[in-house]
PDB file of C-alpha atoms in Angstrom:
ATOM      1  CA  ARG T   1       0.072   0.202  -0.006  1.00 84.00           C
ATOM      2  CA  ARG T   2       3.080   2.450   0.122  1.00 94.00           C
ATOM      3  CA  ILE T   3       3.737   1.815  -3.633  1.00 95.00           C
ATOM      4  CA  TRP T   4       3.405   4.874  -5.649  1.00 92.00           C
ATOM      5  CA  ARG T   5      -0.187   4.397  -7.452  1.00 88.00           C
ATOM      6  CA  PHE T   6      -0.803   7.971  -8.715  1.00 86.00           C
ATOM      7  CA  PRO T   7      -2.138   7.861 -12.686  1.00 81.00           C
ATOM      8  CA  PHE T   8       0.880   9.889 -14.096  1.00 88.00           C
ATOM      9  CA  HIS T   9       4.664   9.968 -13.140  1.00 92.00           C
ATOM     10  CA  PHE T  10       7.318  10.965 -15.608  1.00 93.00           C
ATOM     11  CA  GLY T  11       9.101   7.934 -14.354  1.00 94.00           C
ATOM     12  CA  ASP T  12      12.804   7.172 -15.851  1.00 95.00           C
ATOM     13  CA  TRP T  13      12.120  10.470 -18.168  1.00 93.00           C
ATOM     14  CA  CYS T  14      14.790  10.626 -21.196  1.00 91.00           C
ATOM     15  CA  ALA T  15      16.413   7.189 -20.425  1.00 93.00           C
ATOM     16  CA  PRO T  16      18.595   6.257 -23.391  1.00 91.00           C
ATOM     17  CA  GLU T  17      16.365   3.027 -23.683  1.00 89.00           C
ATOM     18  CA  GLY T  18      13.054   3.083 -24.896  1.00 88.00           C
ATOM     19  CA  GLY T  19      10.761   5.871 -25.648  1.00 86.00           C
ATOM     20  CA  ALA T  20       8.611   8.112 -23.408  1.00 88.00           C
ATOM     21  CA  ARG T  21       5.826   5.261 -22.490  1.00 90.00           C
ATOM     22  CA  ASP T  22       8.388   3.005 -21.420  1.00 92.00           C
ATOM     23  CA  TRP T  23       9.741   5.851 -19.307  1.00 93.00           C
ATOM     24  CA  ILE T  24       6.725   6.801 -17.717  1.00 93.00           C
ATOM     25  CA  ALA T  25       5.507   3.008 -17.076  1.00 94.00           C
ATOM     26  CA  ARG T  26       8.531   2.778 -14.562  1.00 95.00           C
ATOM     27  CA  GLY T  27       6.650   5.518 -12.413  1.00 96.00           C
ATOM     28  CA  LYS T  28       6.162   3.370  -9.483  1.00 96.00           C
ATOM     29  CA  TRP T  29       9.766   2.199  -9.050  1.00 97.00           C
ATOM     30  CA  VAL T  30      10.790   6.050  -9.290  1.00 97.00           C
ATOM     31  CA  GLY T  31       8.032   7.511  -7.269  1.00 97.00           C
ATOM     32  CA  THR T  32       8.098   4.859  -4.560  1.00 98.00           C
ATOM     33  CA  ALA T  33      12.305   5.600  -3.919  1.00 98.00           C
ATOM     34  CA  TYR T  34      11.449   9.220  -3.942  1.00 98.00           C
ATOM     35  CA  PHE T  35       8.906   8.789  -1.771  1.00 97.00           C
ATOM     36  CA  ALA T  36      10.855   7.200   0.846  1.00 98.00           C
ATOM     37  CA  ASN T  37      13.579   9.473   0.651  1.00 98.00           C
ATOM     38  CA  SER T  38      11.271  12.507   1.088  1.00 98.00           C
ATOM     39  CA  CYS T  39      10.155  10.970   4.150  1.00 98.00           C
ATOM     40  CA  ALA T  40      14.102  10.924   5.103  1.00 98.00           C
ATOM     41  CA  ILE T  41      14.301  14.333   4.545  1.00 98.00           C
ATOM     42  CA  MET T  42      11.028  15.697   6.449  1.00 98.00           C
ATOM     43  CA  ALA T  43      12.142  13.103   9.435  1.00 98.00           C
ATOM     44  CA  GLU T  44      15.878  15.167   9.586  1.00 97.00           C
ATOM     45  CA  ILE T  45      14.055  18.472   9.058  1.00 97.00           C
ATOM     46  CA  ALA T  46      11.456  17.485  12.194  1.00 98.00           C
ATOM     47  CA  SER T  47      14.420  16.377  14.514  1.00 97.00           C
ATOM     48  CA  LEU T  48      16.165  19.984  14.009  1.00 95.00           C
ATOM     49  CA  LEU T  49      13.143  21.695  14.946  1.00 98.00           C
ATOM     50  CA  ASP T  50      12.617  19.458  18.014  1.00 98.00           C
ATOM     51  CA  GLU T  51       9.667  18.522  16.356  1.00 98.00           C
ATOM     52  CA  THR T  52       9.846  14.629  17.851  1.00 98.00           C
ATOM     53  CA  GLU T  53       6.054  13.182  16.798  1.00 98.00           C
ATOM     54  CA  ASP T  54       6.377  14.134  13.423  1.00 98.00           C
ATOM     55  CA  ALA T  55       9.994  13.311  13.074  1.00 98.00           C
ATOM     56  CA  ALA T  56       8.920   9.639  14.376  1.00 98.00           C
ATOM     57  CA  TYR T  57       6.021   9.390  11.898  1.00 98.00           C
ATOM     58  CA  TYR T  58       8.070  10.129   8.830  1.00 98.00           C
ATOM     59  CA  ARG T  59      10.705   7.745  10.027  1.00 98.00           C
ATOM     60  CA  ARG T  60       8.065   4.869  10.437  1.00 98.00           C
ATOM     61  CA  LEU T  61       6.575   5.819   7.012  1.00 98.00           C
ATOM     62  CA  ARG T  62       9.770   5.594   5.536  1.00 98.00           C
ATOM     63  CA  THR T  63      10.473   2.085   6.950  1.00 98.00           C
ATOM     64  CA  GLU T  64       7.080   0.974   5.741  1.00 98.00           C
ATOM     65  CA  ILE T  65       7.788   2.214   2.171  1.00 98.00           C
ATOM     66  CA  ILE T  66      11.098   0.437   2.207  1.00 98.00           C
ATOM     67  CA  ARG T  67       9.613  -2.722   3.255  1.00 97.00           C
ATOM     68  CA  SER T  68       7.134  -2.387   0.590  1.00 97.00           C
ATOM     69  CA  TYR T  69       9.749  -1.581  -2.366  1.00 97.00           C
ATOM     70  CA  ARG T  70      11.578  -4.523  -1.225  1.00 97.00           C
ATOM     71  CA  ARG T  71       8.346  -6.972  -0.939  1.00 96.00           C
ATOM     72  CA  VAL T  72       6.830  -5.729  -4.232  1.00 97.00           C
ATOM     73  CA  PHE T  73      10.137  -4.952  -6.590  1.00 97.00           C
ATOM     74  CA  THR T  74      12.785  -7.412  -5.661  1.00 97.00           C
ATOM     75  CA  ASP T  75      13.283 -11.127  -4.462  1.00 96.00           C
ATOM     76  CA  GLY T  76      14.359 -10.007  -1.018  1.00 94.00           C
ATOM     77  CA  TYR T  77      18.009 -10.559  -1.380  1.00 95.00           C
ATOM     78  CA  GLY T  78      18.863  -7.615  -3.570  1.00 96.00           C
ATOM     79  CA  LYS T  79      17.854  -8.691  -7.409  1.00 97.00           C
ATOM     80  CA  LEU T  80      15.013  -6.613  -8.855  1.00 98.00           C
ATOM     81  CA  LYS T  81      12.281  -8.832 -10.665  1.00 97.00           C
ATOM     82  CA  ASP T  82      12.284  -6.340 -13.449  1.00 96.00           C
ATOM     83  CA  GLU T  83      16.120  -4.945 -13.683  1.00 97.00           C
ATOM     84  CA  PHE T  84      16.830  -1.721 -15.016  1.00 97.00           C
ATOM     85  CA  GLN T  85      19.667   0.814 -13.701  1.00 98.00           C
ATOM     86  CA  THR T  86      17.645   3.558 -11.842  1.00 98.00           C
ATOM     87  CA  ALA T  87      15.622   0.916 -10.066  1.00 98.00           C
ATOM     88  CA  TYR T  88      19.134  -0.332  -8.474  1.00 98.00           C
ATOM     89  CA  VAL T  89      20.438   3.385  -8.253  1.00 98.00           C
ATOM     90  CA  LEU T  90      17.771   4.970  -6.290  1.00 98.00           C
ATOM     91  CA  PRO T  91      17.454   2.575  -3.202  1.00 98.00           C
ATOM     92  CA  LEU T  92      21.374   2.460  -2.885  1.00 98.00           C
ATOM     93  CA  PHE T  93      21.751   6.156  -2.890  1.00 98.00           C
ATOM     94  CA  PHE T  94      18.697   6.774  -0.851  1.00 98.00           C
ATOM     95  CA  GLY T  95      20.125   4.392   1.926  1.00 97.00           C
ATOM     96  CA  MET T  96      17.279   2.005   1.447  1.00 98.00           C
ATOM     97  CA  THR T  97      19.196  -1.168   1.451  1.00 96.00           C
ATOM     98  CA  ASP T  98      20.860  -3.202   4.535  1.00 93.00           C
ATOM     99  CA  GLY T  99      24.043  -5.218   4.699  1.00 93.00           C
ATOM    100  CA  ALA T 100      24.249  -8.059   2.114  1.00 96.00           C
ATOM    101  CA  GLU T 101      21.376  -6.709   0.378  1.00 97.00           C
ATOM    102  CA  THR T 102      23.399  -3.415  -0.320  1.00 98.00           C
ATOM    103  CA  ALA T 103      26.135  -5.760  -1.836  1.00 97.00           C
ATOM    104  CA  ALA T 104      23.830  -7.416  -3.780  1.00 98.00           C
ATOM    105  CA  MET T 105      22.110  -4.685  -5.438  1.00 98.00           C
ATOM    106  CA  ALA T 106      25.567  -2.871  -6.089  1.00 98.00           C
ATOM    107  CA  ASP T 107      26.812  -5.779  -8.012  1.00 98.00           C
ATOM    108  CA  ASN T 108      23.713  -6.095 -10.107  1.00 98.00           C
ATOM    109  CA  LEU T 109      24.096  -2.503 -10.779  1.00 98.00           C
ATOM    110  CA  ALA T 110      27.448  -2.737 -11.990  1.00 98.00           C
ATOM    111  CA  ARG T 111      26.254  -6.054 -14.153  1.00 98.00           C
ATOM    112  CA  LEU T 112      23.776  -3.868 -16.023  1.00 98.00           C
ATOM    113  CA  VAL T 113      26.415  -1.551 -16.687  1.00 98.00           C
ATOM    114  CA  LYS T 114      28.728  -3.876 -17.983  1.00 97.00           C
ATOM    115  CA  GLU T 115      25.791  -5.427 -19.993  1.00 97.00           C
ATOM    116  CA  ALA T 116      25.336  -2.068 -21.447  1.00 97.00           C
ATOM    117  CA  ASP T 117      29.285  -1.855 -22.812  1.00 96.00           C
ATOM    118  CA  ASN T 118      30.005   0.395 -19.834  1.00 96.00           C
ATOM    119  CA  HIS T 119      27.409   2.797 -20.599  1.00 97.00           C
ATOM    120  CA  LEU T 120      24.580   4.481 -18.464  1.00 97.00           C
ATOM    121  CA  THR T 121      20.699   3.813 -19.438  1.00 97.00           C
ATOM    122  CA  THR T 122      19.324   5.959 -16.734  1.00 97.00           C
ATOM    123  CA  GLY T 123      17.001   8.644 -16.983  1.00 95.00           C
ATOM    124  CA  PHE T 124      16.714  12.226 -15.469  1.00 95.00           C
ATOM    125  CA  THR T 125      15.984  10.458 -12.056  1.00 96.00           C
ATOM    126  CA  GLY T 126      18.726   8.012 -11.819  1.00 97.00           C
ATOM    127  CA  THR T 127      21.506   9.631 -13.631  1.00 97.00           C
ATOM    128  CA  PRO T 128      22.491  12.052 -10.805  1.00 96.00           C
ATOM    129  CA  TYR T 129      22.966   9.281  -8.553  1.00 98.00           C
ATOM    130  CA  LEU T 130      24.407   6.727 -10.556  1.00 98.00           C
ATOM    131  CA  LEU T 131      28.255   7.398 -10.269  1.00 98.00           C
ATOM    132  CA  PHE T 132      27.570   7.663  -6.366  1.00 98.00           C
ATOM    133  CA  ALA T 133      25.960   4.466  -6.126  1.00 98.00           C
ATOM    134  CA  LEU T 134      28.858   2.532  -7.854  1.00 98.00           C
ATOM    135  CA  SER T 135      31.488   4.268  -6.454  1.00 98.00           C
ATOM    136  CA  ASP T 136      30.081   4.274  -2.810  1.00 97.00           C
ATOM    137  CA  ASN T 137      29.187   0.523  -2.919  1.00 97.00           C
ATOM    138  CA  GLY T 138      32.345  -0.876  -3.982  1.00 97.00           C
ATOM    139  CA  HIS T 139      32.317  -0.511  -7.725  1.00 98.00           C
ATOM    140  CA  LEU T 140      35.105   2.866  -8.059  1.00 98.00           C
ATOM    141  CA  ARG T 141      36.324   1.429 -11.410  1.00 97.00           C
ATOM    142  CA  GLU T 142      33.165   0.703 -12.999  1.00 97.00           C
ATOM    143  CA  ALA T 143      32.222   4.508 -12.004  1.00 98.00           C
ATOM    144  CA  TYR T 144      35.301   5.457 -13.988  1.00 98.00           C
ATOM    145  CA  ASP T 145      34.525   3.344 -16.536  1.00 97.00           C
ATOM    146  CA  LEU T 146      31.092   4.765 -17.146  1.00 97.00           C
ATOM    147  CA  LEU T 147      32.216   8.505 -16.766  1.00 97.00           C
ATOM    148  CA  LEU T 148      34.954   8.265 -19.057  1.00 96.00           C
ATOM    149  CA  GLN T 149      33.092   6.552 -22.070  1.00 96.00           C
ATOM    150  CA  ASP T 150      33.117   8.640 -25.257  1.00 95.00           C
ATOM    151  CA  THR T 151      30.438   6.874 -27.435  1.00 95.00           C
ATOM    152  CA  CYS T 152      26.757   7.902 -27.080  1.00 93.00           C
ATOM    153  CA  PRO T 153      25.197   7.879 -24.750  1.00 94.00           C
ATOM    154  CA  SER T 154      27.853   9.388 -22.783  1.00 95.00           C
ATOM    155  CA  TRP T 155      29.151  13.013 -21.315  1.00 95.00           C
ATOM    156  CA  LEU T 156      32.437  12.527 -23.437  1.00 95.00           C
ATOM    157  CA  TYR T 157      30.333  11.823 -26.378  1.00 94.00           C
ATOM    158  CA  GLU T 158      29.018  15.282 -26.260  1.00 92.00           C
ATOM    159  CA  VAL T 159      32.544  16.676 -25.760  1.00 92.00           C
ATOM    160  CA  ARG T 160      33.778  14.946 -28.756  1.00 90.00           C
ATOM    161  CA  SER T 161      30.600  16.261 -30.904  1.00 89.00           C
ATOM    162  CA  GLY T 162      31.872  19.712 -29.842  1.00 87.00           C
ATOM    163  CA  GLY T 163      29.345  20.168 -26.807  1.00 88.00           C
ATOM    164  CA  THR T 164      30.215  22.744 -24.275  1.00 89.00           C
ATOM    165  CA  THR T 165      27.084  22.300 -22.170  1.00 91.00           C
ATOM    166  CA  ILE T 166      25.365  18.985 -21.222  1.00 92.00           C
ATOM    167  CA  TRP T 167      22.238  18.281 -23.003  1.00 92.00           C
ATOM    168  CA  GLU T 168      18.579  17.257 -22.414  1.00 89.00           C
ATOM    169  CA  ARG T 169      19.094  14.175 -24.801  1.00 87.00           C
ATOM    170  CA  TRP T 170      22.009  12.285 -24.969  1.00 90.00           C
ATOM    171  CA  ASP T 171      21.709  11.854 -28.608  1.00 85.00           C
ATOM    172  CA  ALA T 172      20.666  15.607 -29.497  1.00 88.00           C
ATOM    173  CA  LEU T 173      23.444  16.107 -31.711  1.00 87.00           C
ATOM    174  CA  ARG T 174      24.063  13.123 -33.919  1.00 82.00           C
ATOM    175  CA  PRO T 175      27.907  12.338 -35.120  1.00 78.00           C
ATOM    176  CA  ASP T 176      27.297  13.653 -38.732  1.00 81.00           C
ATOM    177  CA  GLY T 177      26.417  17.254 -36.891  1.00 81.00           C
ATOM    178  CA  THR T 178      22.725  16.978 -37.412  1.00 84.00           C
ATOM    179  CA  VAL T 179      19.993  17.960 -34.521  1.00 86.00           C
ATOM    180  CA  ASN T 180      17.976  15.021 -33.301  1.00 82.00           C
ATOM    181  CA  THR T 181      14.579  16.368 -33.458  1.00 80.00           C
ATOM    182  CA  ALA T 182      12.462  13.190 -33.595  1.00 77.00           C
ATOM    183  CA  PRO T 183       9.590  12.490 -31.264  1.00 72.00           C
ATOM    184  CA  LEU T 184      10.289  10.671 -28.000  1.00 64.00           C
ATOM    185  CA  THR T 185       7.413   8.117 -28.334  1.00 62.00           C
ATOM    186  CA  LYS T 186       8.342   4.923 -30.469  1.00 56.00           C
ATOM    187  CA  GLY T 187       5.704   4.552 -33.067  1.00 52.00           C
ATOM    188  CA  LYS T 188       3.992   7.876 -33.520  1.00 51.00           C
ATOM    189  CA  LYS T 189       4.861  10.742 -36.048  1.00 49.00           C
ATOM    190  CA  ASP T 190       4.507  13.473 -33.387  1.00 42.00           C
ATOM    191  CA  ASP T 191       4.056  13.135 -29.602  1.00 43.00           C
ATOM    192  CA  GLY T 192       3.719  16.740 -29.252  1.00 42.00           C
ATOM    193  CA  SER T 193       7.496  17.431 -28.032  1.00 49.00           C
ATOM    194  CA  GLY T 194       8.426  18.949 -30.699  1.00 54.00           C
ATOM    195  CA  GLY T 195      11.781  16.852 -30.487  1.00 66.00           C
ATOM    196  CA  MET T 196      12.663  18.104 -27.092  1.00 75.00           C
ATOM    197  CA  VAL T 197      15.993  19.395 -27.533  1.00 82.00           C
ATOM    198  CA  SER T 198      17.896  21.402 -25.224  1.00 87.00           C
ATOM    199  CA  PHE T 199      21.583  21.952 -25.317  1.00 90.00           C
ATOM    200  CA  ASN T 200      21.869  23.119 -21.896  1.00 89.00           C
ATOM    201  CA  HIS T 201      19.944  21.148 -19.269  1.00 87.00           C
ATOM    202  CA  TYR T 202      20.396  20.208 -15.530  1.00 86.00           C
ATOM    203  CA  ALA T 203      19.845  16.745 -15.058  1.00 88.00           C
ATOM    204  CA  ASN T 204      22.350  14.913 -17.122  1.00 92.00           C
ATOM    205  CA  GLY T 205      24.667  17.867 -15.970  1.00 92.00           C
ATOM    206  CA  ALA T 206      24.037  17.096 -12.124  1.00 93.00           C
ATOM    207  CA  ALA T 207      26.807  14.317 -12.863  1.00 91.00           C
ATOM    208  CA  GLY T 208      29.158  17.564 -11.973  1.00 93.00           C
ATOM    209  CA  ASP T 209      28.203  16.707  -8.294  1.00 96.00           C
ATOM    210  CA  TRP T 210      30.391  13.704  -8.339  1.00 97.00           C
ATOM    211  CA  LEU T 211      33.319  15.384  -9.956  1.00 97.00           C
ATOM    212  CA  TYR T 212      33.427  17.289  -6.929  1.00 97.00           C
ATOM    213  CA  ARG T 213      32.313  15.235  -3.896  1.00 98.00           C
ATOM    214  CA  ARG T 214      34.022  12.044  -5.377  1.00 98.00           C
ATOM    215  CA  VAL T 215      36.986  12.801  -7.903  1.00 98.00           C
ATOM    216  CA  LEU T 216      37.907  16.412  -5.983  1.00 98.00           C
ATOM    217  CA  GLY T 217      36.581  14.798  -2.787  1.00 98.00           C
ATOM    218  CA  LEU T 218      35.117  18.006  -1.290  1.00 98.00           C
ATOM    219  CA  GLU T 219      31.779  18.004   0.322  1.00 97.00           C
ATOM    220  CA  PRO T 220      29.916  19.626   3.264  1.00 97.00           C
ATOM    221  CA  ALA T 221      29.432  17.537   6.465  1.00 97.00           C
ATOM    222  CA  SER T 222      27.330  20.464   8.429  1.00 94.00           C
ATOM    223  CA  GLY T 223      25.456  23.565   7.107  1.00 91.00           C
ATOM    224  CA  GLY T 224      27.460  26.124   4.979  1.00 94.00           C
ATOM    225  CA  TYR T 225      30.609  24.226   5.252  1.00 97.00           C
ATOM    226  CA  ARG T 226      31.425  25.139   8.763  1.00 97.00           C
ATOM    227  CA  THR T 227      32.492  21.327   8.759  1.00 98.00           C
ATOM    228  CA  PHE T 228      33.365  19.634   5.613  1.00 98.00           C
ATOM    229  CA  ARG T 229      35.206  16.617   4.412  1.00 98.00           C
ATOM    230  CA  VAL T 230      37.808  15.987   1.894  1.00 98.00           C
ATOM    231  CA  ARG T 231      38.374  12.307   0.597  1.00 98.00           C
ATOM    232  CA  PRO T 232      39.320  12.118  -3.312  1.00 98.00           C
ATOM    233  CA  MET T 233      38.777   8.827  -5.093  1.00 97.00           C
ATOM    234  CA  PRO T 234      41.200   8.692  -7.730  1.00 97.00           C
ATOM    235  CA  GLY T 235      40.747   6.390 -10.565  1.00 97.00           C
ATOM    236  CA  GLY T 236      40.122   6.173 -14.438  1.00 96.00           C
ATOM    237  CA  GLY T 237      43.854   7.024 -15.067  1.00 96.00           C
ATOM    238  CA  LEU T 238      43.451  10.657 -14.056  1.00 97.00           C
ATOM    239  CA  THR T 239      46.510  12.093 -12.469  1.00 97.00           C
ATOM    240  CA  TRP T 240      45.232  15.439 -10.975  1.00 98.00           C
ATOM    241  CA  ALA T 241      42.336  17.415 -10.264  1.00 98.00           C
ATOM    242  CA  LYS T 242      42.007  20.895  -8.800  1.00 98.00           C
ATOM    243  CA  GLY T 243      38.847  22.856  -7.595  1.00 98.00           C
ATOM    244  CA  SER T 244      37.576  25.260  -5.015  1.00 97.00           C
ATOM    245  CA  HIS T 245      34.532  26.657  -3.351  1.00 97.00           C
ATOM    246  CA  LEU T 246      33.672  30.030  -1.866  1.00 97.00           C
ATOM    247  CA  THR T 247      31.974  29.058   1.353  1.00 97.00           C
ATOM    248  CA  PRO T 248      30.504  31.839   4.020  1.00 97.00           C
ATOM    249  CA  TYR T 249      33.853  31.081   6.215  1.00 97.00           C
ATOM    250  CA  GLY T 250      36.114  31.711   3.178  1.00 97.00           C
ATOM    251  CA  LYS T 251      37.440  29.778   0.428  1.00 98.00           C
ATOM    252  CA  ILE T 252      37.937  26.020   0.082  1.00 98.00           C
ATOM    253  CA  SER T 253      40.689  24.661  -2.235  1.00 98.00           C
ATOM    254  CA  VAL T 254      41.776  21.209  -2.912  1.00 98.00           C
ATOM    255  CA  ASP T 255      44.538  20.444  -5.438  1.00 98.00           C
ATOM    256  CA  TRP T 256      45.828  16.645  -5.604  1.00 98.00           C
ATOM    257  CA  ARG T 257      48.141  15.065  -8.233  1.00 98.00           C
ATOM    258  CA  ILE T 258      49.677  11.886  -8.688  1.00 97.00           C
ATOM    259  CA  GLU T 259      53.249  11.822  -9.584  1.00 96.00           C
ATOM    260  CA  ASN T 260      56.168   8.914  -9.394  1.00 92.00           C
ATOM    261  CA  GLY T 261      53.697   6.499  -7.390  1.00 90.00           C
ATOM    262  CA  ALA T 262      53.122   9.236  -4.707  1.00 96.00           C
ATOM    263  CA  PHE T 263      49.667  10.925  -4.288  1.00 97.00           C
ATOM    264  CA  THR T 264      50.152  14.607  -2.989  1.00 98.00           C
ATOM    265  CA  LEU T 265      47.410  17.009  -1.775  1.00 98.00           C
ATOM    266  CA  ALA T 266      47.264  20.532  -0.944  1.00 98.00           C
ATOM    267  CA  LEU T 267      44.475  21.873   0.957  1.00 98.00           C
ATOM    268  CA  ARG T 268      43.347  25.244   2.365  1.00 98.00           C
ATOM    269  CA  VAL T 269      40.885  25.339   5.117  1.00 98.00           C
ATOM    270  CA  PRO T 270      38.924  28.621   6.000  1.00 98.00           C
ATOM    271  CA  VAL T 271      39.139  30.325   9.089  1.00 97.00           C
ATOM    272  CA  GLY T 272      36.109  29.172  11.559  1.00 96.00           C
ATOM    273  CA  SER T 273      35.426  26.165   9.879  1.00 97.00           C
ATOM    274  CA  ALA T 274      37.125  22.370  10.349  1.00 98.00           C
ATOM    275  CA  CYS T 275      37.855  19.725   7.552  1.00 98.00           C
ATOM    276  CA  GLU T 276      38.065  15.910   8.299  1.00 98.00           C
ATOM    277  CA  LEU T 277      40.571  14.657   5.399  1.00 98.00           C
ATOM    278  CA  THR T 278      41.019  11.112   4.434  1.00 98.00           C
ATOM    279  CA  LEU T 279      43.832  10.343   1.818  1.00 97.00           C
ATOM    280  CA  PRO T 280      43.448   7.280  -0.562  1.00 95.00           C
ATOM    281  CA  ASN T 281      45.313   5.052   1.597  1.00 95.00           C
ATOM    282  CA  GLY T 282      42.783   5.600   4.350  1.00 95.00           C
ATOM    283  CA  GLU T 283      44.882   7.803   6.422  1.00 96.00           C
ATOM    284  CA  THR T 284      42.671  10.284   8.116  1.00 97.00           C
ATOM    285  CA  HIS T 285      43.455  13.976   9.712  1.00 98.00           C
ATOM    286  CA  SER T 286      41.343  16.385  11.654  1.00 98.00           C
ATOM    287  CA  LEU T 287      42.188  20.095  10.401  1.00 98.00           C
ATOM    288  CA  ARG T 288      41.832  23.725  11.246  1.00 97.00           C
ATOM    289  CA  SER T 289      42.142  26.594   9.416  1.00 97.00           C
ATOM    290  CA  GLY T 290      45.302  26.910   7.188  1.00 97.00           C
ATOM    291  CA  ILE T 291      47.117  25.582   4.056  1.00 98.00           C
ATOM    292  CA  HIS T 292      47.942  22.103   4.700  1.00 98.00           C
ATOM    293  CA  GLN T 293      49.917  19.649   2.304  1.00 97.00           C
ATOM    294  CA  TYR T 294      50.003  15.503   2.586  1.00 97.00           C
ATOM    295  CA  GLN T 295      51.494  12.810   0.386  1.00 95.00           C
ATOM    296  CA  SER T 296      50.826   9.386   0.903  1.00 93.00           C
ATOM    297  CA  PRO T 297      51.218   5.900  -1.655  1.00 90.00           C
ATOM    298  CA  VAL T 298      48.930   5.551  -4.337  1.00 84.00           C
TER     299      VAL T 298
END
């Protein structure tokens, strides 16, 4: 009874496989997972506001939704009855899995990516979290293999095609330079979308979040970056990453490089903030304001 049942849902919108009707048909998987995540957010907000009854209600509701997702959509051991990438990504990223179930779901997601020749098949609702679901559950190599693909659908295909932004549709520009204005729905001349072509769109570009939080390694641990984490996860043959973020406390900057078998990192921590640094070899440091430099084996 906690499964999403409303008549319409965009579902796995703009997935590279299938058409609009196929994406919409996946609405109950997508809607149910996001329902659980919305309850987690509401429980956290209620806790911060000391609304203990509301917090307990939303935690309980989330538990019921997760139980329903597991019972209706999976075999109970981490394998979906109807498999597609987004349906694995969302439970993993939203923390809806436990123990061996988590590992099984991550392994099955990695298998689906491999079966797609190391390409994604996620729509708007799964793509922002796909790389996280892989890298944070023992499949960092697969995440980089996917990130660095340069054939459609992929981010680097857009770079190879001359893109300077990230598009609404992976195939918005064809290899011959023509614009894809084909309708979204299979078997129909016109679905009313007018081809739906945007060359500057947030959804697939949301993967930039993973570049900051996992490649560079920077993410907040509390509001306004008063406390933050730096935990780079190098891979894919990358030998350096450099980036910064302007916080209310000042500028955080991270610069790491791999040279001669050594990982070197330079980090700036603003005054009034604190950082928990984790190097790729697992070494940790609690840091206050200042400029810090560390080196470790790769």
